[in-house]
Coordinates of C-alpha atoms in Angstrom, one line a residue:
M1 CA 56.6 -33.6 -10.9
A2 CA 56.8 -37.0 -12.6
F3 CA 60.2 -38.0 -13.8
P4 CA 60.5 -40.1 -16.9
P5 CA 60.7 -43.8 -15.8
S6 CA 63.8 -44.4 -18.0
F7 CA 65.6 -41.5 -16.3
L8 CA 64.7 -43.0 -12.9
D9 CA 66.0 -46.4 -13.9
D10 CA 69.3 -44.8 -15.0
L11 CA 69.5 -42.8 -11.8
V12 CA 69.0 -45.9 -9.6
E13 CA 71.6 -47.8 -11.6
R14 CA 74.2 -45.1 -11.3
N15 CA 73.6 -44.8 -7.6
P16 CA 74.1 -48.3 -6.2
I17 CA 72.3 -48.4 -2.9
E18 CA 75.2 -50.0 -1.1
D19 CA 77.6 -47.1 -2.2
V20 CA 75.2 -44.4 -1.2
V21 CA 74.3 -45.9 2.2
S22 CA 78.0 -46.7 3.0
Q23 CA 78.6 -42.9 3.1
Y24 CA 76.4 -42.7 6.2
V25 CA 76.5 -46.2 7.7
S26 CA 79.3 -48.6 8.5
M27 CA 78.2 -52.0 7.2
T28 CA 79.4 -55.6 7.2
R29 CA 78.4 -58.3 4.7
R30 CA 76.4 -61.4 5.7
G31 CA 75.6 -63.5 2.7
G32 CA 73.8 -61.4 0.1
R33 CA 73.0 -58.6 2.5
L34 CA 74.9 -55.8 4.3
F35 CA 74.1 -55.0 7.9
G36 CA 74.8 -52.0 10.1
L37 CA 73.4 -49.8 12.9
C38 CA 70.3 -48.0 11.8
P39 CA 71.0 -44.2 11.2
F40 CA 67.3 -43.5 11.9
H41 CA 67.0 -44.7 15.5
G42 CA 69.3 -45.7 18.3
E43 CA 70.2 -49.4 18.6
K44 CA 72.9 -51.7 20.0
T45 CA 72.6 -54.6 17.4
A46 CA 72.7 -54.1 13.7
S47 CA 69.1 -54.4 12.4
F48 CA 69.6 -52.1 9.4
S49 CA 70.0 -54.1 6.2
V50 CA 70.8 -53.3 2.6
T51 CA 70.2 -55.8 -0.2
P52 CA 72.2 -54.8 -3.3
D53 CA 70.5 -57.4 -5.5
N54 CA 67.1 -55.7 -5.3
G55 CA 68.4 -52.2 -4.4
L56 CA 66.5 -52.0 -1.1
F57 CA 67.2 -51.0 2.5
Y58 CA 65.1 -52.0 5.5
C59 CA 65.4 -51.7 9.3
F60 CA 63.9 -54.5 11.2
G61 CA 63.8 -52.3 14.3
C62 CA 62.2 -49.0 13.2
H63 CA 60.7 -50.4 9.9
K64 CA 62.0 -47.7 7.7
G65 CA 62.8 -48.9 4.2
G66 CA 62.7 -48.4 0.5
G67 CA 65.1 -47.8 -2.4
V68 CA 68.0 -45.5 -2.7
I69 CA 65.8 -42.5 -3.4
N70 CA 63.8 -43.2 -0.2
F71 CA 67.0 -43.5 1.8
V72 CA 68.2 -40.1 0.6
M73 CA 64.8 -38.6 1.4
E74 CA 65.1 -39.9 5.0
I75 CA 68.8 -39.2 5.7
E76 CA 68.9 -35.8 4.1
N77 CA 65.3 -34.7 5.0
L78 CA 64.5 -34.0 1.3
S79 CA 61.3 -34.3 -0.7
Y80 CA 61.1 -37.0 -3.5
P81 CA 62.0 -34.6 -6.3
D82 CA 64.9 -33.1 -4.4
A83 CA 66.2 -36.5 -3.4
V84 CA 66.2 -37.3 -7.2
R85 CA 68.1 -34.1 -7.8
F86 CA 70.6 -34.9 -5.0
L87 CA 71.4 -38.3 -6.5
A88 CA 71.5 -36.9 -10.0
K89 CA 74.1 -34.4 -8.9
R90 CA 76.0 -37.2 -7.2
A91 CA 76.1 -39.2 -10.5
G92 CA 76.7 -36.2 -12.7
M93 CA 73.4 -36.5 -14.5
E94 CA 71.1 -33.8 -15.8
V95 CA 67.6 -33.8 -14.4
P96 CA 64.6 -33.4 -16.8
E97 CA 62.9 -30.3 -15.5
D98 CA 59.4 -29.1 -15.6
E99 CA 59.7 -25.3 -15.6
Q100 CA 56.2 -25.0 -14.0
Y101 CA 57.4 -27.1 -11.1
H102 CA 58.5 -25.0 -8.0
S103 CA 61.3 -27.0 -6.6
R104 CA 61.5 -27.3 -2.8
Y105 CA 65.2 -28.0 -3.3
R106 CA 65.7 -24.7 -5.1
Q107 CA 63.9 -23.0 -2.2
Q108 CA 66.2 -24.7 0.3
E109 CA 69.2 -23.6 -1.7
R110 CA 67.9 -20.0 -1.5
L111 CA 67.4 -20.3 2.2
W112 CA 70.9 -21.8 2.7
A113 CA 72.4 -19.0 0.7
L114 CA 70.3 -16.4 2.6
S115 CA 71.4 -17.8 6.0
A116 CA 75.0 -17.8 5.0
E117 CA 74.7 -14.1 4.0
A118 CA 73.0 -13.4 7.3
A119 CA 75.9 -15.1 9.1
R120 CA 78.4 -12.9 7.2
F121 CA 76.4 -9.8 8.0
F122 CA 76.2 -10.6 11.8
H123 CA 80.0 -11.5 11.9
A124 CA 80.9 -8.2 10.2
Q125 CA 78.7 -6.2 12.6
L126 CA 80.7 -7.6 15.5
Y127 CA 83.6 -5.5 14.5
Q128 CA 81.6 -2.3 13.8
P129 CA 81.2 0.4 16.4
A130 CA 77.7 -0.8 17.1
G131 CA 79.0 -4.2 18.0
A132 CA 81.6 -3.0 20.4
Q133 CA 79.6 -4.1 23.5
A134 CA 79.1 -7.6 22.0
L135 CA 82.8 -8.0 21.1
A136 CA 83.8 -6.9 24.6
Y137 CA 81.3 -9.4 26.1
A138 CA 82.7 -12.2 24.0
R139 CA 86.3 -11.3 24.9
G140 CA 85.3 -11.0 28.5
R141 CA 84.1 -14.6 28.3
G142 CA 87.7 -15.5 27.2
L143 CA 86.9 -16.2 23.6
S144 CA 89.8 -15.7 21.2
Q145 CA 89.8 -14.2 17.8
K146 CA 90.3 -17.6 16.3
I147 CA 87.3 -19.1 18.1
L148 CA 85.1 -16.1 17.1
T149 CA 86.1 -16.7 13.4
N150 CA 85.9 -20.6 13.5
F151 CA 82.4 -20.4 14.9
G152 CA 81.4 -17.4 12.8
M153 CA 80.1 -15.6 15.8
G154 CA 78.5 -12.2 15.2
Y155 CA 76.2 -9.4 16.5
A156 CA 72.6 -8.6 15.6
P157 CA 72.3 -4.7 15.7
D158 CA 69.9 -3.1 18.1
R159 CA 67.6 -2.0 15.2
W160 CA 64.3 -3.3 14.0
T161 CA 65.2 -3.8 10.3
A162 CA 69.0 -3.9 10.1
L163 CA 69.3 -7.4 8.7
L164 CA 66.1 -7.0 6.7
E165 CA 67.5 -4.0 4.8
A166 CA 70.9 -5.6 4.3
M167 CA 69.4 -8.8 2.8
E168 CA 66.9 -7.0 0.6
A169 CA 69.8 -5.1 -0.8
K170 CA 71.3 -8.4 -1.8
G171 CA 68.1 -9.5 -3.6
Y172 CA 66.3 -11.5 -1.0
T173 CA 62.6 -10.9 -0.3
Q174 CA 60.8 -10.3 3.0
Q175 CA 59.0 -13.7 2.5
E176 CA 62.4 -15.5 2.2
L177 CA 63.5 -13.9 5.5
L178 CA 60.3 -15.0 7.1
D179 CA 60.8 -18.5 5.7
A180 CA 64.3 -18.7 7.0
G181 CA 63.2 -17.7 10.5
L182 CA 65.2 -14.5 10.4
A183 CA 62.2 -12.1 10.4
L184 CA 58.8 -11.8 12.0
R185 CA 55.5 -10.2 10.8
H186 CA 53.7 -7.9 13.1
A187 CA 50.3 -9.4 13.8
E188 CA 48.3 -6.2 13.6
K189 CA 50.4 -3.8 11.4
G190 CA 51.6 -6.5 9.0
T191 CA 55.1 -5.0 8.9
V192 CA 58.1 -7.3 8.8
Y193 CA 61.0 -6.9 11.3
D194 CA 64.2 -8.7 12.4
R195 CA 63.8 -11.6 14.8
F196 CA 67.3 -11.1 16.3
R197 CA 68.2 -7.7 17.8
N198 CA 71.0 -6.7 20.1
R199 CA 72.3 -10.2 20.7
L200 CA 75.5 -12.1 20.4
M201 CA 74.9 -14.5 17.5
F202 CA 75.8 -18.1 17.0
P203 CA 75.3 -19.6 13.5
I204 CA 74.1 -23.2 13.6
I205 CA 75.8 -25.2 10.8
D206 CA 74.8 -28.7 9.8
V207 CA 77.3 -31.5 9.0
R208 CA 77.3 -30.6 5.3
G209 CA 78.4 -27.1 6.1
H210 CA 75.1 -25.2 5.5
V211 CA 74.1 -22.4 7.8
I212 CA 70.7 -23.5 8.8
G213 CA 69.7 -21.4 11.8
F214 CA 70.9 -19.1 14.6
G215 CA 71.1 -18.8 18.4
G216 CA 71.2 -15.3 19.9
R217 CA 72.3 -14.5 23.5
V218 CA 71.6 -11.3 25.4
M219 CA 74.5 -9.6 27.1
D220 CA 72.6 -8.5 30.2
N221 CA 70.0 -10.0 32.5
S222 CA 67.0 -9.5 30.1
T223 CA 64.9 -12.4 28.9
P224 CA 64.8 -14.7 27.1
K225 CA 68.5 -15.3 27.7
Y226 CA 68.7 -17.3 24.5
L227 CA 66.6 -16.9 21.4
N228 CA 66.8 -19.7 18.7
S229 CA 65.6 -20.0 15.2
P230 CA 62.3 -21.7 14.8
D231 CA 62.0 -24.9 12.8
T232 CA 62.0 -24.0 9.1
L233 CA 62.4 -25.8 5.7
I234 CA 66.2 -26.0 6.4
F235 CA 66.3 -26.2 10.2
N236 CA 65.0 -28.8 12.6
K237 CA 66.4 -28.4 16.1
R238 CA 65.5 -32.0 17.0
K239 CA 67.8 -33.4 14.2
N240 CA 70.9 -31.2 14.6
L241 CA 73.6 -30.5 17.1
F242 CA 75.5 -27.3 17.6
A243 CA 79.2 -27.6 16.5
M244 CA 78.7 -31.1 15.0
N245 CA 80.2 -29.8 11.8
L246 CA 83.5 -29.2 13.7
A247 CA 83.4 -32.2 16.1
K248 CA 82.9 -34.7 13.3
R249 CA 86.5 -33.9 12.2
S250 CA 88.0 -34.4 15.7
K251 CA 90.6 -37.1 16.3
A252 CA 89.7 -37.4 20.0
G253 CA 87.8 -40.7 19.5
R254 CA 84.8 -39.5 21.6
I255 CA 82.3 -36.7 21.4
I256 CA 81.5 -34.5 24.4
L257 CA 77.9 -33.6 24.7
V258 CA 77.0 -30.5 26.7
E259 CA 73.9 -28.3 27.2
G260 CA 74.7 -24.9 25.8
Y261 CA 76.5 -23.1 23.0
M262 CA 78.9 -21.3 25.3
D263 CA 79.9 -24.6 27.0
A264 CA 80.7 -26.2 23.6
I265 CA 82.6 -23.1 22.4
A266 CA 84.6 -22.9 25.6
L267 CA 85.6 -26.5 25.3
H268 CA 86.8 -25.9 21.7
Q269 CA 88.7 -22.8 23.0
Y270 CA 90.6 -25.0 25.4
G271 CA 91.4 -27.6 22.9
F272 CA 88.6 -30.1 23.4
D273 CA 87.5 -30.0 19.7
S274 CA 84.9 -32.8 19.9
A275 CA 82.3 -30.9 21.9
V276 CA 78.7 -30.5 20.7
A277 CA 75.5 -29.1 22.3
S278 CA 71.9 -29.8 21.9
L279 CA 69.7 -26.9 20.6
G280 CA 67.6 -25.8 23.4
T281 CA 65.6 -29.0 23.7
A282 CA 66.0 -32.3 25.6
L283 CA 68.2 -34.8 23.8
T284 CA 66.2 -36.4 21.0
Q285 CA 66.5 -39.8 19.3
D286 CA 67.4 -38.1 16.0
Q287 CA 70.3 -36.4 17.8
V288 CA 71.4 -39.7 19.3
A289 CA 71.4 -41.3 15.8
L290 CA 73.5 -38.3 14.5
L291 CA 76.0 -38.9 17.3
A292 CA 76.2 -42.6 16.5
R293 CA 77.1 -41.8 12.9
Y294 CA 80.3 -40.2 14.0
T295 CA 81.5 -41.9 17.2
D296 CA 81.0 -44.9 19.4
Q297 CA 81.9 -43.0 22.7
V298 CA 80.0 -40.1 24.3
V299 CA 80.9 -38.2 27.4
L300 CA 77.8 -36.5 28.8
I301 CA 78.3 -33.2 30.7
Y302 CA 75.1 -31.5 31.8
D303 CA 74.8 -28.9 34.5
G304 CA 75.0 -30.1 38.1
D305 CA 71.6 -28.5 39.1
E306 CA 68.4 -30.5 39.4
A307 CA 67.4 -29.7 35.8
G308 CA 70.7 -30.9 34.5
Q309 CA 70.6 -34.1 36.5
N310 CA 67.1 -34.8 35.3
A311 CA 68.2 -34.2 31.7
T312 CA 71.1 -36.6 32.2
R313 CA 68.8 -39.4 33.5
R314 CA 66.5 -38.9 30.5
A315 CA 69.4 -38.9 28.0
L316 CA 71.1 -42.1 29.4
P317 CA 68.6 -44.7 28.2
M318 CA 68.5 -43.2 24.7
L319 CA 72.3 -43.2 24.4
E320 CA 72.6 -46.7 25.8
R321 CA 70.0 -48.1 23.4
S322 CA 72.1 -46.7 20.5
G323 CA 75.0 -49.0 21.4
L324 CA 77.2 -46.0 22.3
Q325 CA 79.7 -46.3 25.2
I326 CA 78.6 -43.6 27.7
R327 CA 80.5 -41.8 30.4
V328 CA 79.1 -39.1 32.6
L329 CA 81.2 -36.3 34.0
A330 CA 80.0 -34.5 37.1
I331 CA 81.2 -31.0 37.3
Q332 CA 82.3 -30.0 40.9
G333 CA 83.4 -26.5 41.9
A334 CA 81.7 -24.8 39.0
K335 CA 78.2 -24.7 37.6
D336 CA 79.1 -25.7 34.0
P337 CA 82.2 -26.6 31.8
D338 CA 82.7 -23.0 30.7
E339 CA 83.1 -21.8 34.3
Y340 CA 85.2 -24.8 35.3
L341 CA 87.7 -24.2 32.5
Q342 CA 88.0 -20.5 33.3
K343 CA 88.6 -21.3 37.0
F344 CA 90.8 -24.4 36.8
G345 CA 92.1 -24.6 33.2
A346 CA 92.4 -27.3 30.6
D347 CA 94.8 -29.7 32.5
R348 CA 92.4 -30.1 35.4
F349 CA 89.5 -30.5 33.1
K350 CA 91.3 -33.3 31.2
L351 CA 91.9 -35.2 34.4
L352 CA 88.2 -34.8 35.2
L353 CA 87.3 -35.9 31.7
D354 CA 89.5 -39.0 31.8
G355 CA 88.0 -40.0 35.2
A356 CA 84.4 -39.6 34.1
E357 CA 82.1 -42.2 35.4
N358 CA 80.6 -44.8 33.1
Q359 CA 76.8 -44.7 33.0
M360 CA 76.3 -47.5 35.5
E361 CA 78.5 -45.8 38.1
Y362 CA 76.6 -42.6 37.5
Q363 CA 73.2 -44.3 38.0
I364 CA 74.3 -46.0 41.1
A365 CA 75.6 -42.8 42.5
A366 CA 72.3 -41.1 41.6
L367 CA 70.4 -43.9 43.5
A368 CA 72.7 -43.5 46.5
R369 CA 71.9 -39.7 46.7
K370 CA 68.2 -40.5 46.5
Y371 CA 68.0 -42.7 49.6
D372 CA 69.2 -42.2 53.2
I373 CA 70.7 -45.7 53.8
T374 CA 71.2 -44.9 57.5
Q375 CA 67.5 -45.6 57.8
D376 CA 66.5 -49.3 57.5
S377 CA 63.4 -48.7 55.4
Q378 CA 65.2 -46.5 52.9
K379 CA 68.1 -48.9 52.8
V380 CA 65.7 -51.7 51.7
E381 CA 64.3 -49.4 49.0
F382 CA 67.8 -48.5 47.9
L383 CA 68.8 -52.2 47.6
Q384 CA 65.6 -53.1 45.7
A385 CA 66.1 -50.2 43.3
A386 CA 69.8 -51.2 42.8
A387 CA 68.8 -54.8 42.2
D388 CA 66.3 -53.7 39.5
L389 CA 69.1 -51.7 37.9
L390 CA 71.7 -54.5 38.0
A391 CA 69.2 -57.0 36.7
E392 CA 69.4 -55.2 33.3
V393 CA 73.2 -55.6 33.1
G394 CA 74.0 -58.4 30.7
S395 CA 77.5 -59.1 31.9
G396 CA 77.8 -61.3 35.0
V397 CA 81.2 -59.8 35.8
E398 CA 79.7 -56.3 35.8
R399 CA 76.9 -57.4 38.0
E400 CA 79.3 -58.8 40.6
V401 CA 81.6 -55.8 40.5
Y402 CA 78.9 -53.2 40.9
G403 CA 76.8 -55.4 43.2
G404 CA 79.8 -55.9 45.5
R405 CA 80.3 -52.1 45.7
I406 CA 76.6 -51.5 46.5
A407 CA 76.4 -54.3 49.1
Q408 CA 79.5 -52.9 50.8
A409 CA 78.1 -49.4 50.8
A410 CA 74.8 -50.6 52.3
G411 CA 76.5 -52.9 54.9
V412 CA 75.0 -56.2 53.6
S413 CA 76.6 -59.2 52.0
Y414 CA 76.8 -59.5 48.3
D415 CA 75.0 -62.9 48.5
T416 CA 72.0 -61.1 50.0
L417 CA 71.9 -58.5 47.3
K418 CA 72.4 -61.2 44.6
L419 CA 69.2 -62.9 45.8
E420 CA 67.4 -59.6 45.1
I421 CA 69.1 -59.2 41.7
D422 CA 68.1 -62.7 40.7
K423 CA 64.5 -62.0 41.7
A424 CA 64.5 -58.8 39.7
A425 CA 66.0 -60.7 36.7
R426 CA 63.3 -63.3 36.9
R427 CA 60.6 -60.7 37.1
A428 CA 62.0 -59.0 34.0
G429 CA 62.3 -62.4 32.3
R430 CA 58.6 -63.1 33.0
R431 CA 57.6 -59.8 31.6
A432 CA 59.6 -60.4 28.4
K433 CA 58.2 -63.9 28.1
K434 CA 54.6 -62.7 28.4
K435 CA 55.2 -60.0 25.8
Q436 CA 56.6 -62.6 23.4
E437 CA 53.7 -64.9 24.1
R438 CA 51.3 -62.2 23.2
I439 CA 53.1 -61.7 19.9
D440 CA 53.3 -65.4 19.2
L441 CA 49.6 -65.9 19.8
A442 CA 48.7 -63.2 17.4
P443 CA 50.1 -64.2 14.0
A444 CA 47.8 -62.0 12.2
E445 CA 48.8 -59.0 14.2
R446 CA 52.5 -59.7 13.4
L447 CA 51.8 -59.2 9.8
R448 CA 49.7 -56.0 10.1
P449 CA 51.5 -52.9 8.8
K450 CA 53.4 -50.9 11.4
D451 CA 52.1 -47.7 9.9
R452 CA 48.4 -47.3 10.9
S453 CA 47.5 -45.6 7.7
I454 CA 48.2 -48.9 5.8
R455 CA 45.4 -51.4 6.5
Y456 CA 45.2 -55.2 6.1
D457 CA 41.4 -55.7 6.5
N458 CA 41.7 -59.2 5.0
V459 CA 44.9 -60.8 6.4
R460 CA 44.5 -64.0 4.4
S461 CA 44.4 -62.1 1.1
A462 CA 47.1 -59.7 2.1
V463 CA 49.5 -62.6 2.9
A464 CA 48.9 -63.9 -0.6
E465 CA 49.3 -60.4 -2.1
E466 CA 52.6 -60.1 -0.4
G467 CA 53.7 -63.5 -1.7
L468 CA 52.6 -62.6 -5.2
L469 CA 54.6 -59.4 -5.1
G470 CA 57.6 -61.3 -3.8
Q471 CA 57.4 -63.7 -6.8
V472 CA 57.1 -61.1 -9.5
L473 CA 59.9 -58.9 -8.0
R474 CA 62.2 -61.9 -8.1
E475 CA 61.0 -63.0 -11.6
P476 CA 59.3 -60.1 -13.5
A477 CA 58.4 -62.4 -16.4
L478 CA 55.8 -64.0 -14.2
L479 CA 53.8 -60.7 -14.5
A480 CA 52.7 -62.0 -18.0
Q481 CA 50.9 -64.9 -16.3
V482 CA 49.1 -62.9 -13.6
D483 CA 45.4 -62.4 -14.6
L484 CA 44.4 -60.1 -11.8
S485 CA 43.4 -56.4 -11.6
P486 CA 44.7 -54.1 -8.8
E487 CA 41.1 -53.7 -7.6
E488 CA 41.0 -57.4 -6.6
F489 CA 43.8 -56.8 -4.0
S490 CA 42.3 -56.4 -0.5
C491 CA 45.1 -53.9 0.5
P492 CA 45.0 -50.8 -1.8
L493 CA 48.7 -50.2 -1.3
L494 CA 49.7 -53.6 -2.5
G495 CA 47.3 -53.3 -5.4
R496 CA 48.9 -50.0 -6.5
C497 CA 52.3 -51.5 -6.2
F498 CA 51.2 -54.5 -8.4
A499 CA 49.8 -52.1 -11.0
A500 CA 53.0 -50.0 -11.0
L501 CA 55.2 -53.0 -11.4
R502 CA 53.0 -54.4 -14.2
D503 CA 53.1 -51.1 -16.0
R504 CA 56.9 -51.0 -15.9
Y505 CA 57.1 -54.6 -17.2
R506 CA 54.8 -53.8 -20.1
Q507 CA 57.0 -50.7 -20.9
G508 CA 60.2 -52.8 -20.9
L509 CA 61.5 -51.0 -17.8
Q510 CA 63.2 -52.5 -14.8
V511 CA 60.7 -54.1 -12.4
N512 CA 61.9 -53.0 -9.0
L513 CA 60.6 -51.0 -6.0
G514 CA 63.5 -48.5 -5.9
A515 CA 62.4 -46.5 -9.0
L516 CA 58.6 -46.4 -8.3
E517 CA 57.0 -43.0 -8.0
G518 CA 53.9 -41.9 -6.2
F519 CA 54.4 -43.7 -2.9
T520 CA 54.9 -42.0 0.5
P521 CA 58.0 -42.8 2.6
E522 CA 55.8 -44.9 4.9
E523 CA 54.4 -46.8 2.0
A524 CA 57.8 -47.3 0.4
A525 CA 59.1 -48.6 3.8
H526 CA 56.2 -51.1 4.0
L527 CA 56.8 -52.4 0.5
A528 CA 60.5 -52.8 1.3
G529 CA 59.6 -54.8 4.3
V530 CA 57.3 -57.0 2.2
A531 CA 60.2 -57.6 -0.3
Q532 CA 62.6 -58.5 2.6
R533 CA 60.1 -61.0 4.1
Q534 CA 59.9 -63.0 0.9
S535 CA 62.5 -65.8 0.4
G536 CA 62.9 -69.1 -1.4
P537 CA 62.8 -70.0 -5.1
V538 CA 60.3 -68.7 -7.6
S539 CA 57.4 -71.1 -8.3
E540 CA 54.6 -71.0 -10.9
A541 CA 52.6 -73.2 -8.5
A542 CA 53.0 -70.7 -5.7
L543 CA 52.0 -67.8 -8.1
A544 CA 48.9 -69.7 -9.1
D545 CA 48.0 -70.4 -5.5
Y546 CA 48.4 -66.7 -4.5
T547 CA 46.3 -65.6 -7.5
A548 CA 43.5 -68.0 -6.6
I549 CA 43.5 -66.9 -3.0
I550 CA 43.4 -63.2 -3.9
R551 CA 40.6 -63.7 -6.4
G552 CA 38.6 -66.0 -4.1
E553 CA 38.9 -63.6 -1.2
H554 CA 37.9 -60.7 -3.4
Q555 CA 34.8 -62.6 -4.6
A556 CA 33.9 -63.8 -1.1
A557 CA 34.6 -60.4 0.4
E558 CA 34.9 -61.8 3.9
V559 CA 37.5 -61.1 6.6
Q560 CA 39.6 -64.1 7.4
R561 CA 39.9 -65.1 11.1
P562 CA 43.5 -64.9 12.5
E563 CA 43.7 -68.6 13.4
D564 CA 43.1 -69.5 9.7
L565 CA 46.3 -67.7 8.8
L566 CA 48.3 -70.4 10.5
A567 CA 46.6 -73.1 8.5
L568 CA 47.3 -71.1 5.3
R569 CA 51.0 -70.9 6.1
D570 CA 51.2 -74.5 7.0
A571 CA 49.6 -75.4 3.6
M572 CA 52.1 -73.1 1.8
R573 CA 55.1 -74.7 3.6
K574 CA 54.0 -78.2 2.6
R575 CA 54.4 -77.3 -1.1
K576 CA 57.9 -78.3 -2.1
G577 CA 60.2 -75.7 -3.5
Y578 CA 58.9 -72.5 -2.0
H579 CA 57.9 -71.0 1.3

């Protein structure tokens, strides 16, 4: 639906972007902007910026951007209309509704409510005669009554339609159970039946407290051992972590990341209340970003088998890029944290936890296990691999400390190893330099949109179009002087943006990007990037130049060569008072 422009202006004004973003991102001010670590991708240095003056956010790393509505769409995984409703609720505003419009947010609310009812149903079944086996199994695993309640654990009856009948009695439809991933439809008969049957149930709860999905575990040797909810309108396993709703409140100062539900629950049972688990997938960048929102330290505890070690090696680079401090705990004497706690108790585990290796120690130990350094050829390979690893370490002190240990273990002098490290560092430096040279020698390519659906077929005109938008965004009154039609813009997106801004100006509304409708998140991000790239004072001369270039290129209808872009920029910079 289209919201009244005046309502959107009021909505944006009542939800200052810096206030909304600060609920999710810790930011520091630099001049007129606020900077912090991007919540949408892992990073070490703050490339995520918020500009209160124009109401925009932009990440120079992943290139997401837009206004406050776009931010809420991204961070809360909402559609445009539902992000508007989210912000309206935050500001205590009533939303102008179109009764014919079927709200995705209303559907989400129904599925959240249905999932919560399903969780209550499963939890109640755990204490019914039919759930006796599941309750005995849970207690046999050492789970207390308090833990069963805190995690809302339950039992799915060994019947085809137990949940279906209970939820229909509460007014939910079969289609809603299908949409929530709680039911399946028989391919041939068309009948609907429960997805989860005769399983110990684990509700998955997001950081806002919504039940969004379930995991179900068998109590015998049947397969699959775990059955998880599919991705739905309210559940995306790549963007959530089991028990994060509890771990975010921990005072431990670190989050413990494990592989399975039972490991996370066992850790909470023994007092380690900052444990979370991934949801049946390899660790994802979205999950790393979620971790970084709540902690700066992660202890990684994956199973000690080959699959667990491989998962650890895959997870480390993602965690490291996010700027998190990482330690790796290797479980010895047990296959996983749950078994270790049951065998040795919390005190022994705490000692193990406090002595967890940092990620560099772990990677060195993993390399040492890979090579037999009693053989000269493998010793050489080990030292070369270790040199490549140490060459990536920024601290000279760390290089010397870890390099000394490696050299001693391999029976060579540190000076010898240092020569290899220096060679590896030079190789890495050359690769980085060549990459930068390729970028520097392709100025036109640098300006091309990151999203491939947005095209700059005429780079010379597009540069001028960006410049013109920058001018009118900073001084909307200049729109009265621009004698151009949107069709004269070489980039359709920039032309549409110009038309939308001009329409708002003519209607006496605020001329900003944050309140524009009809643009995809990718388009909004690109436009935010355009606004962020523009700087310097407003100039009528610049506006006239941009207008002439756009019109001239439209009339000539020819693609500008990349090398001419440099000449264009040089000419622009020679004009006093703008750049």
